[in-house]
Amino acid sequence: MHFEIVALEKQHQPLFETLDLPPDTTYSLSSYLSTTRDELHARIRNADIVIVTTVKLDAETLSHGVTPRLRYVIVSATGTDCVDLHSCQARAIHVCNCPGANLEAVSERAISLYFAARRRTVLLDEITRRQPRKRIAVVGRALGMKVLVAARKPSSDPVQGDAHDALQMSKTEDSLIVLSLPRNPGTLNLLSAPEFERMHSYAVLVNIARGGIVDEAAVVQALKEKRIAGYATDVYQVEPAGGPEDTPLLADNAKDLNFTLSPHLAWFSQRTVKNLGEILKSTTEAAIKGEDLNVVV
């Protein structure tokens, strides 16, 4: 038996060189550095197995007319929100992921984002660079202090039930909420204006999950109104986030707020890449052998 395997995003996928398969089984691997929507359908039309990371596989792409031979979609990541799971279930197409591959790297990023937001590292760095000298009053205000005496002259120079449980805990002064959950219809805008109103004003929110789980316009407003102390995120409602047209976090009126931003690279480390390579290989081998491994649907 022969299997056609297509890897759509080689730039994100540490692909295997060989697979350990039964002697009567063969395969061919076609890999592409990246894949646009215009290229997608032609590339996977004859695929039995598709390996994907961020390219959207929607209902049209997963229809029998476009992918008649498709049996497995293997996501080179933990999250599977790039795949229409309902369409896969309807056609009995198995969707697999790479659970735990990025656990260490993402956990470390979550803590680093927390301290950056809590200590306002990015904001203080910017203030220090743009000031001719480091002014105690400026730094104090950046830390949220009320400055009584500054200088001789005035300065000219800011899962839903589980989420609700976390919000209850966020009423303590040193509260930290870290979002690490999948994006799906039930988690979109899970944290919005009503949730921010319930938080302690000293709370810090860290998002290492997926964009869209936090209402970005609402978090901007929450920081303006000092309902929370800081927001740190590695993910955005539109990715890649290139400017204010993609996210209000990059708007001019938000630049002095306590945001700490990184470009969806929390997962990236040598260990993660090694783990992904091992999991992709074993999952692909299992799929060809008809065995279930890391199956989401």
Coordinates of C-alpha atoms in Angstrom, one line a residue:
M1 CA 0.0 0.0 0.0
H2 CA 1.2 3.5 -0.9
F3 CA 0.6 6.7 1.0
E4 CA 0.9 10.3 -0.3
I5 CA 2.1 12.6 2.5
V6 CA 2.1 16.4 2.0
A7 CA 3.7 18.8 4.4
L8 CA 2.5 22.3 3.8
E9 CA 4.8 24.4 6.0
K10 CA 8.3 23.0 6.1
Q11 CA 9.5 26.3 7.7
H12 CA 7.6 25.3 10.9
Q13 CA 7.9 21.5 10.7
P14 CA 11.0 19.4 11.6
L15 CA 10.2 16.7 9.2
F16 CA 11.4 13.1 9.4
E17 CA 13.9 11.7 6.9
T18 CA 12.6 8.1 7.0
L19 CA 9.6 6.3 8.5
D20 CA 9.7 2.8 10.1
L21 CA 6.9 1.0 8.2
P22 CA 5.9 -2.6 7.4
P23 CA 7.8 -3.9 4.3
D24 CA 4.7 -3.9 2.1
T25 CA 4.0 -0.2 2.7
T26 CA 5.6 2.7 0.8
Y27 CA 5.1 6.5 1.0
S28 CA 6.2 9.6 -0.8
L29 CA 6.6 13.0 1.0
S30 CA 6.1 16.3 -0.7
S31 CA 7.1 19.3 1.4
Y32 CA 6.7 23.0 0.8
L33 CA 8.4 25.8 2.6
S34 CA 5.1 27.6 2.9
T35 CA 1.7 27.4 1.2
T36 CA -0.8 30.1 0.2
R37 CA -4.5 29.7 -0.1
D38 CA -4.2 29.8 -3.9
E39 CA -1.7 26.9 -3.8
L40 CA -3.4 24.8 -1.2
H41 CA -6.0 22.8 -3.0
A42 CA -3.8 21.7 -5.9
R43 CA -1.0 20.6 -3.4
I44 CA -3.2 18.3 -1.3
R45 CA -5.7 17.0 -3.9
N46 CA -4.1 13.5 -3.9
A47 CA -2.9 13.5 -0.3
D48 CA -3.6 10.7 2.1
I49 CA -2.0 12.5 5.0
V50 CA -1.5 16.3 5.3
I51 CA 0.9 17.9 7.8
V52 CA 0.0 21.4 8.7
T53 CA 0.8 24.1 11.3
T54 CA -1.0 27.4 10.6
V55 CA -2.6 27.0 7.1
K56 CA -6.4 27.0 7.4
L57 CA -8.1 23.8 6.4
D58 CA -11.7 24.9 6.1
A59 CA -14.9 23.0 5.1
E60 CA -14.3 23.6 1.4
T61 CA -10.7 22.3 1.6
L62 CA -11.8 19.3 3.5
S63 CA -14.7 18.4 1.1
H64 CA -14.5 15.2 -0.8
G65 CA -14.3 17.1 -4.1
V66 CA -11.1 18.8 -3.1
T67 CA -9.4 16.1 -0.9
P68 CA -11.0 12.8 -1.9
R69 CA -8.2 10.6 -0.5
L70 CA -7.5 12.4 2.7
R71 CA -7.5 10.2 5.8
Y72 CA -5.3 12.0 8.4
V73 CA -4.5 15.7 9.2
I74 CA -1.5 15.9 11.5
V75 CA -1.0 19.3 13.1
S76 CA 2.6 20.2 14.0
A77 CA 1.5 22.1 17.1
T78 CA -0.7 21.5 20.1
G79 CA -3.6 23.7 19.0
T80 CA -5.8 22.4 16.2
D81 CA -7.9 25.6 15.6
C82 CA -6.5 25.9 12.0
V83 CA -8.6 22.7 11.1
D84 CA -12.3 22.5 10.7
L85 CA -12.9 19.6 13.1
H86 CA -16.6 19.2 12.3
S87 CA -15.8 18.7 8.6
C88 CA -13.2 16.1 9.5
Q89 CA -15.6 14.2 11.8
A90 CA -18.2 14.2 9.1
R91 CA -15.8 12.4 6.7
A92 CA -14.1 10.3 9.4
I93 CA -10.8 12.1 8.8
H94 CA -8.6 11.7 11.9
V95 CA -7.0 14.9 13.2
C96 CA -3.8 14.5 15.3
N97 CA -1.7 17.0 17.2
C98 CA 1.7 17.1 19.0
P99 CA 0.7 17.3 22.7
G100 CA 3.3 18.5 25.1
A101 CA 5.9 19.3 22.5
N102 CA 6.1 23.0 23.6
L103 CA 5.3 22.6 27.3
E104 CA 8.6 23.7 28.7
A105 CA 9.2 26.6 26.3
V106 CA 5.6 28.0 26.6
S107 CA 5.7 27.7 30.4
E108 CA 8.9 29.6 30.6
R109 CA 7.5 32.3 28.3
A110 CA 4.4 32.6 30.4
I111 CA 6.5 33.3 33.5
S112 CA 8.8 35.7 31.6
L113 CA 5.8 37.6 30.3
Y114 CA 4.3 37.8 33.8
F115 CA 7.4 39.4 35.2
A116 CA 7.8 41.7 32.3
A117 CA 4.2 42.9 32.7
R118 CA 4.4 43.1 36.5
R119 CA 7.6 45.0 36.5
R120 CA 6.7 47.0 33.4
T121 CA 10.1 46.0 31.8
V122 CA 9.2 47.1 28.2
L123 CA 7.6 50.4 29.2
L124 CA 10.5 51.3 31.5
D125 CA 13.1 50.4 28.8
E126 CA 11.3 52.7 26.4
I127 CA 11.1 55.5 28.9
T128 CA 14.8 55.1 29.8
R129 CA 15.8 55.3 26.1
R130 CA 13.7 58.3 25.2
Q131 CA 14.6 60.4 28.3
P132 CA 17.9 62.4 28.4
R133 CA 18.4 61.0 31.9
K134 CA 16.5 58.7 34.1
R135 CA 14.0 60.7 36.1
I136 CA 12.6 59.3 39.3
A137 CA 9.3 60.9 38.9
V138 CA 8.8 59.5 35.3
V139 CA 9.8 56.0 36.4
G140 CA 7.6 56.2 39.5
R141 CA 4.5 57.2 37.5
A142 CA 5.3 54.3 35.0
L143 CA 5.1 52.0 38.0
G144 CA 1.7 53.3 39.0
M145 CA 2.9 55.4 41.9
K146 CA 1.4 58.7 42.9
V147 CA 4.2 61.2 42.9
L148 CA 3.8 64.0 45.5
V149 CA 7.1 65.8 45.0
A150 CA 8.9 65.3 41.7
A151 CA 11.1 68.3 40.7
R152 CA 11.3 72.0 40.7
K153 CA 9.5 72.3 37.4
P154 CA 6.4 70.4 36.4
S155 CA 7.0 67.5 34.0
S156 CA 5.4 67.7 30.6
D157 CA 5.4 64.1 30.3
P158 CA -0.1 55.1 31.1
V159 CA -13.0 27.1 29.8
Q160 CA -15.8 29.6 30.9
G161 CA -16.5 28.1 34.3
D162 CA -12.8 27.7 34.9
A163 CA -12.2 31.2 33.8
H164 CA -14.8 32.5 36.2
D165 CA -13.1 30.6 39.1
A166 CA -9.8 32.3 38.0
L167 CA -11.5 35.6 38.1
Q168 CA -12.6 35.0 41.7
M169 CA -9.0 34.3 42.6
S170 CA -7.9 37.5 40.7
K171 CA -9.4 39.6 43.4
T172 CA -6.2 39.3 45.5
E173 CA -3.5 41.9 45.0
D174 CA -0.8 39.6 43.7
S175 CA -3.1 37.8 41.3
L176 CA -1.9 36.4 38.0
I177 CA -4.2 34.8 35.4
V178 CA -2.4 32.7 32.7
L179 CA -4.6 31.6 29.7
S180 CA -3.6 28.2 28.4
L181 CA -6.7 26.8 26.6
P182 CA -7.8 26.1 23.1
R183 CA -9.6 28.6 20.9
N184 CA -13.0 27.4 19.9
P185 CA -16.5 28.9 19.6
G186 CA -17.0 28.5 23.3
T187 CA -13.8 30.4 24.3
L188 CA -13.9 33.3 21.8
N189 CA -13.9 36.6 23.8
L190 CA -14.0 34.6 27.0
L191 CA -12.4 37.5 28.8
S192 CA -14.1 40.8 28.0
A193 CA -15.4 43.9 29.7
P194 CA -17.6 42.1 32.4
E195 CA -14.7 39.9 33.4
F196 CA -12.2 42.8 33.7
E197 CA -14.7 44.6 35.9
R198 CA -14.4 41.7 38.4
M199 CA -10.6 41.6 38.5
H200 CA -8.5 43.3 41.1
S201 CA -6.8 46.5 39.8
Y202 CA -3.4 44.9 40.5
A203 CA -4.1 41.7 38.5
V204 CA -1.9 40.8 35.5
L205 CA -3.3 38.7 32.6
V206 CA -0.9 36.6 30.5
N207 CA -2.2 35.0 27.3
I208 CA -0.1 32.1 25.9
A209 CA -3.1 30.3 24.4
R210 CA -4.6 31.7 21.2
G211 CA -5.7 35.1 20.0
G212 CA -9.4 35.9 20.2
I213 CA -9.8 34.4 23.7
V214 CA -9.2 37.9 25.1
D215 CA -11.3 40.7 23.8
E216 CA -8.4 43.0 22.8
A217 CA -10.5 46.2 22.6
A218 CA -11.8 45.4 26.1
V219 CA -8.4 44.8 27.5
V220 CA -7.2 48.1 26.1
Q221 CA -10.1 49.9 27.8
A222 CA -9.5 48.0 31.1
L223 CA -5.9 49.2 31.2
K224 CA -7.0 52.8 30.4
E225 CA -9.4 52.7 33.3
K226 CA -6.9 50.9 35.5
R227 CA -9.2 48.0 36.1
I228 CA -6.2 45.7 35.7
A229 CA -2.4 46.3 36.1
G230 CA -1.1 44.7 32.9
Y231 CA -1.6 42.4 29.9
A232 CA 1.1 40.3 28.4
T233 CA 0.5 38.2 25.3
D234 CA 2.2 36.1 22.7
V235 CA -0.9 35.7 20.5
Y236 CA -3.4 38.0 18.7
Q237 CA -6.9 38.0 17.3
V238 CA -5.4 38.5 13.8
E239 CA -2.0 37.0 13.0
P240 CA 0.6 38.0 12.0
A241 CA -0.3 41.3 13.8
G242 CA 1.3 44.0 11.7
G243 CA -0.3 47.1 13.0
P244 CA -3.4 48.8 14.5
E245 CA -5.6 47.5 11.6
D246 CA -5.0 44.0 13.0
T247 CA -5.1 44.7 16.8
P248 CA -5.9 47.6 19.0
L249 CA -2.9 46.6 21.1
L250 CA -0.7 48.4 18.5
A251 CA -2.8 51.5 18.2
D252 CA -1.2 54.9 19.0
N253 CA -3.6 55.5 21.9
A254 CA -2.4 52.2 23.6
K255 CA 1.3 52.7 23.3
D256 CA 1.7 54.1 26.8
L257 CA -0.3 51.3 28.5
N258 CA 1.3 48.3 30.3
F259 CA 1.3 45.8 27.4
T260 CA 4.0 43.3 26.9
L261 CA 3.9 41.8 23.4
S262 CA 5.8 39.0 21.7
P263 CA 5.2 37.6 18.1
H264 CA 3.7 34.1 18.8
L265 CA 7.0 32.5 19.4
A266 CA 6.5 31.2 22.9
W267 CA 6.7 27.7 21.5
F268 CA 10.0 28.2 19.8
S269 CA 13.0 26.5 21.4
Q270 CA 15.5 23.7 20.4
R271 CA 13.7 21.3 22.7
T272 CA 10.3 22.0 21.2
V273 CA 11.7 21.5 17.6
K274 CA 13.2 18.2 18.7
N275 CA 10.0 17.1 20.4
L276 CA 7.9 18.1 17.3
G277 CA 10.2 16.1 15.0
E278 CA 9.8 13.0 17.2
I279 CA 6.1 13.3 17.6
L280 CA 5.5 14.0 13.9
K281 CA 7.4 10.9 13.0
S282 CA 5.7 8.6 15.4
T283 CA 2.2 10.0 14.7
T284 CA 2.7 9.7 10.9
E285 CA 4.0 6.1 11.3
A286 CA 0.9 5.3 13.4
A287 CA -1.4 6.8 10.9
I288 CA 0.0 4.8 8.1
K289 CA -0.3 1.6 10.2
G290 CA -3.9 2.4 11.0
E291 CA -3.1 3.0 14.7
D292 CA -4.5 5.9 16.7
L293 CA -1.9 8.2 18.2
N294 CA -2.5 11.7 19.4
V295 CA -5.9 11.8 17.8
V296 CA -8.1 14.8 18.6
V297 CA -11.1 13.8 16.4

